[in-house]
Short mmCIF file of C-alpha atoms and ligand atoms in Angstrom, two decimals:
data_model
loop_
_atom_site.label_atom_id
_atom_site.label_comp_id
_atom_site.label_asym_id
_atom_site.label_seq_id
_atom_site.Cartn_x
_atom_site.Cartn_y
_atom_site.Cartn_z
CA MET A 1 -0.02 0.00 0.06
CA LYS A 2 1.07 3.52 -0.69
CA ILE A 3 0.03 6.45 1.59
CA ASP A 4 0.76 10.01 0.50
CA ILE A 5 0.23 12.61 3.17
CA LEU A 6 -0.16 16.33 2.17
CA SER A 7 0.59 18.86 4.90
CA LEU A 8 1.97 22.18 5.59
CA PHE A 9 4.09 20.75 8.49
CA PRO A 10 5.79 17.65 7.17
CA GLU A 11 8.33 17.64 10.01
CA MET A 12 5.51 16.70 12.46
CA PHE A 13 5.45 13.16 10.95
CA ASP A 14 9.29 12.47 11.49
CA GLY A 15 8.94 10.82 14.92
CA PHE A 16 5.86 8.84 13.90
CA LEU A 17 7.35 7.47 10.83
CA GLY A 18 10.66 6.57 12.42
CA THR A 19 9.42 4.65 15.35
CA SER A 20 8.32 1.14 16.30
CA ILE A 21 5.78 -0.79 14.26
CA ILE A 22 5.18 1.85 11.56
CA LYS A 23 8.95 2.25 11.03
CA ARG A 24 9.21 -1.59 10.72
CA ALA A 25 6.43 -1.83 8.19
CA ILE A 26 8.12 0.79 5.95
CA ASP A 27 11.56 -0.92 6.36
CA ASN A 28 10.01 -4.20 5.36
CA GLY A 29 8.22 -2.76 2.28
CA LEU A 30 4.86 -3.46 3.53
CA VAL A 31 3.82 0.19 3.20
CA ASP A 32 5.37 3.09 1.50
CA ILE A 33 4.48 6.45 3.23
CA GLU A 34 5.36 9.93 1.60
CA VAL A 35 4.79 13.19 3.14
CA HIS A 36 4.43 16.28 0.87
CA ASN A 37 4.51 19.91 1.62
CA PHE A 38 1.63 21.44 -0.36
CA ARG A 39 3.53 24.85 -0.36
CA ASP A 40 5.74 23.06 -3.03
CA TYR A 41 2.51 23.16 -5.30
CA SER A 42 1.94 26.88 -4.78
CA LEU A 43 2.35 28.93 -7.91
CA ASP A 44 2.72 32.10 -5.78
CA LYS A 45 6.26 33.60 -5.64
CA HIS A 46 5.82 33.60 -1.81
CA LYS A 47 4.70 29.98 -1.78
CA ARG A 48 1.34 31.10 -0.22
CA VAL A 49 -1.27 28.50 0.28
CA ASP A 50 -3.94 30.39 2.20
CA ASP A 51 -5.83 33.56 2.04
CA TYR A 52 -8.40 35.54 3.82
CA PRO A 53 -12.08 34.39 3.67
CA TYR A 54 -14.44 36.10 1.16
CA GLY A 55 -17.19 37.73 3.26
CA GLY A 56 -14.88 38.27 6.21
CA GLY A 57 -14.43 36.42 9.40
CA ALA A 58 -11.65 34.97 11.49
CA GLY A 59 -8.68 33.04 10.15
CA MET A 60 -7.30 31.98 6.93
CA VAL A 61 -8.53 29.48 4.31
CA LEU A 62 -6.52 26.94 2.30
CA MET A 63 -6.76 27.85 -1.44
CA CYS A 64 -7.91 25.67 -4.18
CA GLU A 65 -4.86 25.98 -6.58
CA PRO A 66 -2.06 24.24 -4.65
CA ILE A 67 -4.28 21.65 -3.36
CA PHE A 68 -5.86 20.75 -6.78
CA ARG A 69 -2.30 20.87 -8.33
CA ALA A 70 -0.90 18.56 -5.69
CA ILE A 71 -3.81 15.91 -5.89
CA GLU A 72 -3.56 16.00 -9.72
CA ASP A 73 0.01 15.26 -9.57
CA ILE A 74 -0.09 12.56 -7.03
CA ARG A 75 -3.24 10.63 -7.60
CA THR A 76 -3.65 7.69 -9.87
CA ASP A 77 -6.82 5.56 -10.99
CA GLU A 78 -6.44 3.59 -7.74
CA SER A 79 -6.22 6.45 -5.31
CA VAL A 80 -8.76 7.36 -2.54
CA VAL A 81 -8.34 10.89 -1.72
CA ILE A 82 -9.33 11.79 1.82
CA MET A 83 -9.78 15.31 3.33
CA LEU A 84 -9.34 15.50 6.97
CA THR A 85 -11.84 17.81 8.54
CA PRO A 86 -13.82 17.83 11.83
CA GLY A 87 -17.02 17.79 9.80
CA GLY A 88 -16.24 14.44 8.10
CA LYS A 89 -17.49 10.96 8.58
CA THR A 90 -16.06 9.59 11.94
CA PHE A 91 -13.26 7.25 11.61
CA LYS A 92 -14.02 3.84 13.02
CA GLN A 93 -12.33 0.38 13.05
CA GLU A 94 -14.59 -0.65 10.24
CA MET A 95 -13.43 2.35 8.14
CA ALA A 96 -9.78 1.34 8.97
CA ILE A 97 -10.42 -2.18 7.77
CA ASN A 98 -11.93 -0.99 4.53
CA LEU A 99 -9.33 1.55 3.86
CA SER A 100 -6.52 -1.17 4.56
CA LYS A 101 -7.56 -2.84 1.36
CA VAL A 102 -6.99 0.28 -0.99
CA LYS A 103 -3.86 0.41 -3.01
CA HIS A 104 -3.36 4.20 -2.64
CA LEU A 105 -4.42 6.65 -0.06
CA ILE A 106 -4.04 10.32 -0.15
CA LEU A 107 -4.57 12.21 3.11
CA LEU A 108 -5.09 15.92 2.94
CA CYS A 109 -4.20 17.74 6.31
CA GLY A 110 -6.11 21.13 6.61
CA HIS A 111 -4.96 23.95 8.81
CA TYR A 112 -6.14 27.46 9.64
CA GLU A 113 -9.98 28.02 9.38
CA GLY A 114 -10.39 25.19 6.75
CA PHE A 115 -10.40 24.28 3.23
CA ASP A 116 -11.92 26.38 0.43
CA GLU A 117 -15.43 24.61 -0.14
CA ARG A 118 -14.53 23.88 -3.69
CA ILE A 119 -11.73 21.49 -2.73
CA LYS A 120 -14.48 18.92 -1.72
CA THR A 121 -15.24 18.43 -5.33
CA ILE A 122 -11.88 16.79 -5.92
CA VAL A 123 -11.80 14.51 -2.79
CA ASP A 124 -13.52 11.01 -2.41
CA MET A 125 -14.21 11.31 1.28
CA GLU A 126 -14.18 13.57 4.22
CA VAL A 127 -13.09 12.12 7.46
CA SER A 128 -12.97 13.22 11.03
CA ILE A 129 -11.37 11.20 14.03
CA GLY A 130 -13.72 12.41 16.48
CA ASP A 131 -16.05 15.07 17.92
CA TYR A 132 -13.60 17.67 19.03
CA VAL A 133 -11.66 20.24 17.09
CA LEU A 134 -7.87 19.99 16.59
CA THR A 135 -5.40 22.68 15.30
CA GLY A 136 -4.78 20.63 12.10
CA GLY A 137 -5.27 17.43 10.25
CA GLU A 138 -1.77 16.02 10.90
CA ILE A 139 -2.62 14.10 14.20
CA PRO A 140 -5.72 12.63 12.34
CA ALA A 141 -3.56 11.59 9.49
CA MET A 142 -1.20 9.86 11.96
CA VAL A 143 -4.11 8.22 13.70
CA MET A 144 -5.57 6.91 10.36
CA THR A 145 -2.05 5.83 9.07
CA ASP A 146 -1.44 3.80 12.35
CA ALA A 147 -4.71 2.21 12.44
CA ILE A 148 -4.71 1.30 8.82
CA THR A 149 -0.99 0.13 8.54
CA ARG A 150 -1.21 -2.34 11.47
CA LEU A 151 -4.01 -4.05 9.52
CA ILE A 152 -1.87 -4.68 6.40
CA PRO A 153 -0.98 -8.33 6.31
CA GLY A 154 2.40 -9.01 7.86
CA VAL A 155 2.61 -5.78 9.82
CA ILE A 156 1.71 -7.46 13.07
CA THR A 157 0.75 -11.16 13.71
CA ASP A 158 -2.63 -12.48 12.81
CA GLU A 159 -2.93 -13.65 16.27
CA SER A 160 -2.85 -10.03 17.79
CA LEU A 161 -5.42 -8.90 15.29
CA ASP A 162 -7.76 -11.93 16.07
CA SER A 163 -9.16 -10.96 19.42
CA GLU A 164 -8.47 -7.34 19.72
CA SER A 165 -10.97 -4.60 20.66
CA PHE A 166 -13.71 -3.87 18.17
CA ASN A 167 -13.33 -7.11 16.20
CA ASP A 168 -16.79 -8.55 16.23
CA GLY A 169 -17.88 -5.45 18.00
CA LEU A 170 -16.40 -6.34 21.45
CA LEU A 171 -13.63 -4.97 23.56
CA ASP A 172 -10.47 -7.09 24.22
CA TYR A 173 -10.14 -9.32 27.07
CA PRO A 174 -7.93 -8.41 30.02
CA VAL A 175 -4.29 -9.54 30.23
CA TYR A 176 -1.80 -9.89 32.93
CA THR A 177 1.93 -10.73 33.15
CA LYS A 178 4.42 -11.63 36.04
CA PRO A 179 4.12 -11.62 39.01
CA ALA A 180 1.03 -13.73 39.78
CA GLU A 181 0.48 -11.59 42.66
CA PHE A 182 1.20 -7.78 42.98
CA ARG A 183 0.26 -5.83 46.12
CA GLY A 184 -2.45 -8.17 47.02
CA MET A 185 -4.00 -8.24 43.42
CA LYS A 186 -3.97 -11.75 42.02
CA VAL A 187 -3.89 -12.88 38.44
CA PRO A 188 -7.37 -14.94 37.94
CA ASP A 189 -6.52 -18.70 38.77
CA VAL A 190 -7.83 -19.76 35.43
CA LEU A 191 -5.10 -18.10 33.57
CA LEU A 192 -2.53 -20.09 35.55
CA SER A 193 -4.36 -23.38 35.14
CA GLY A 194 -2.96 -24.23 31.66
CA HIS A 195 -6.45 -25.32 30.65
CA HIS A 196 -6.96 -23.89 27.17
CA GLN A 197 -10.63 -24.37 26.82
CA LYS A 198 -11.28 -22.90 30.26
CA ILE A 199 -8.99 -19.74 29.41
CA SER A 200 -10.82 -19.43 26.07
CA ASP A 201 -14.12 -19.43 27.73
CA TYR A 202 -13.00 -16.96 30.49
CA ARG A 203 -11.67 -14.59 27.94
CA ASN A 204 -14.77 -14.72 25.75
CA ASN A 205 -16.84 -13.99 28.92
CA GLU A 206 -14.77 -11.10 29.91
CA ARG A 207 -15.05 -9.59 26.56
CA ILE A 208 -18.86 -9.61 26.80
CA LYS A 209 -18.95 -8.43 30.33
CA ARG A 210 -16.41 -5.54 29.80
CA THR A 211 -18.34 -4.39 26.63
CA SER A 212 -21.65 -4.35 28.44
CA GLU A 213 -20.11 -2.54 31.40
CA ASP A 214 -17.81 0.00 29.83
CA ARG A 215 -19.14 0.31 26.19
CA SER A 216 -22.81 -0.82 25.91
CA ASP A 217 -23.19 1.55 22.92
CA LEU A 218 -21.08 -0.94 20.96
CA ILE A 219 -23.69 -3.69 21.49
CA GLY A 220 -26.73 -1.44 21.00
CA GLY A 221 -27.11 0.08 24.40
CA ASP A 222 -26.80 3.62 25.51
CA ASP A 223 -23.02 4.74 26.30
CA GLY A 224 -24.12 6.96 29.21
CA GLY A 225 -22.26 9.88 27.63
CA LYS A 226 -18.89 7.97 27.51
CL1 6GU B 1 -9.85 15.53 10.74
N1 6GU B 1 -9.28 17.79 11.76
C1 6GU B 1 -9.24 18.70 12.82
N2 6GU B 1 -8.76 19.91 12.50
N3 6GU B 1 -9.90 18.58 13.99
C2 6GU B 1 -10.46 17.34 14.00
C3 6GU B 1 -10.47 16.19 13.10
C4 6GU B 1 -9.77 16.68 11.89
N4 6GU B 1 -11.01 15.25 13.57
C5 6GU B 1 -11.38 15.61 14.82
N5 6GU B 1 -11.06 16.82 15.11
#
């Protein structure tokens, strides 16, 4: 998979792309991630990419020209172009799974007051990562890239993906490591029993219990404002 990220602040991605599982996925050739500065696509001699909003009002607006030029340069017939904006469709695990099957993703990170409305005509989707406002689309682009990349076959073991939170709509089961007792808190006996069927039953029950206690909205209940 190829992911192209368009941003005004490419340096924000250095730590993210150079660390841990994402770095390993890139080094192993499982994903190719390229960050572009859309200032490079400005035709203006001062490399301007934003201007004042028509009609007045606060902040600056990202201009059509550099963004259209960047997308037209980078996209192919297999690209899905995504605009990151708080007004977009909320990013969830299901969307991550669907996007992990795409050959080429282009993520547009906005800043300032937003994108010129006409930029919507050149994108395939508008996506938000949740109901709060961030200063820009860079962190959302990292969130999406991380969630999608770990789903690409070979990036992490199939076993880790099998039982994780949100697969089949349930949260993950609780896990413990050494010691078997810490400050009076004991690891459940069943996990020390070596009895695979009992361990599997215990974990399945815990997933259902946790989901109904902490995130009943995932199984059709009210989330109580969580
Ligand atoms: Cl995609 N962008 C910004 N600026 N804020 C957000 C967001 C995106 N998703 C949630 N908040």
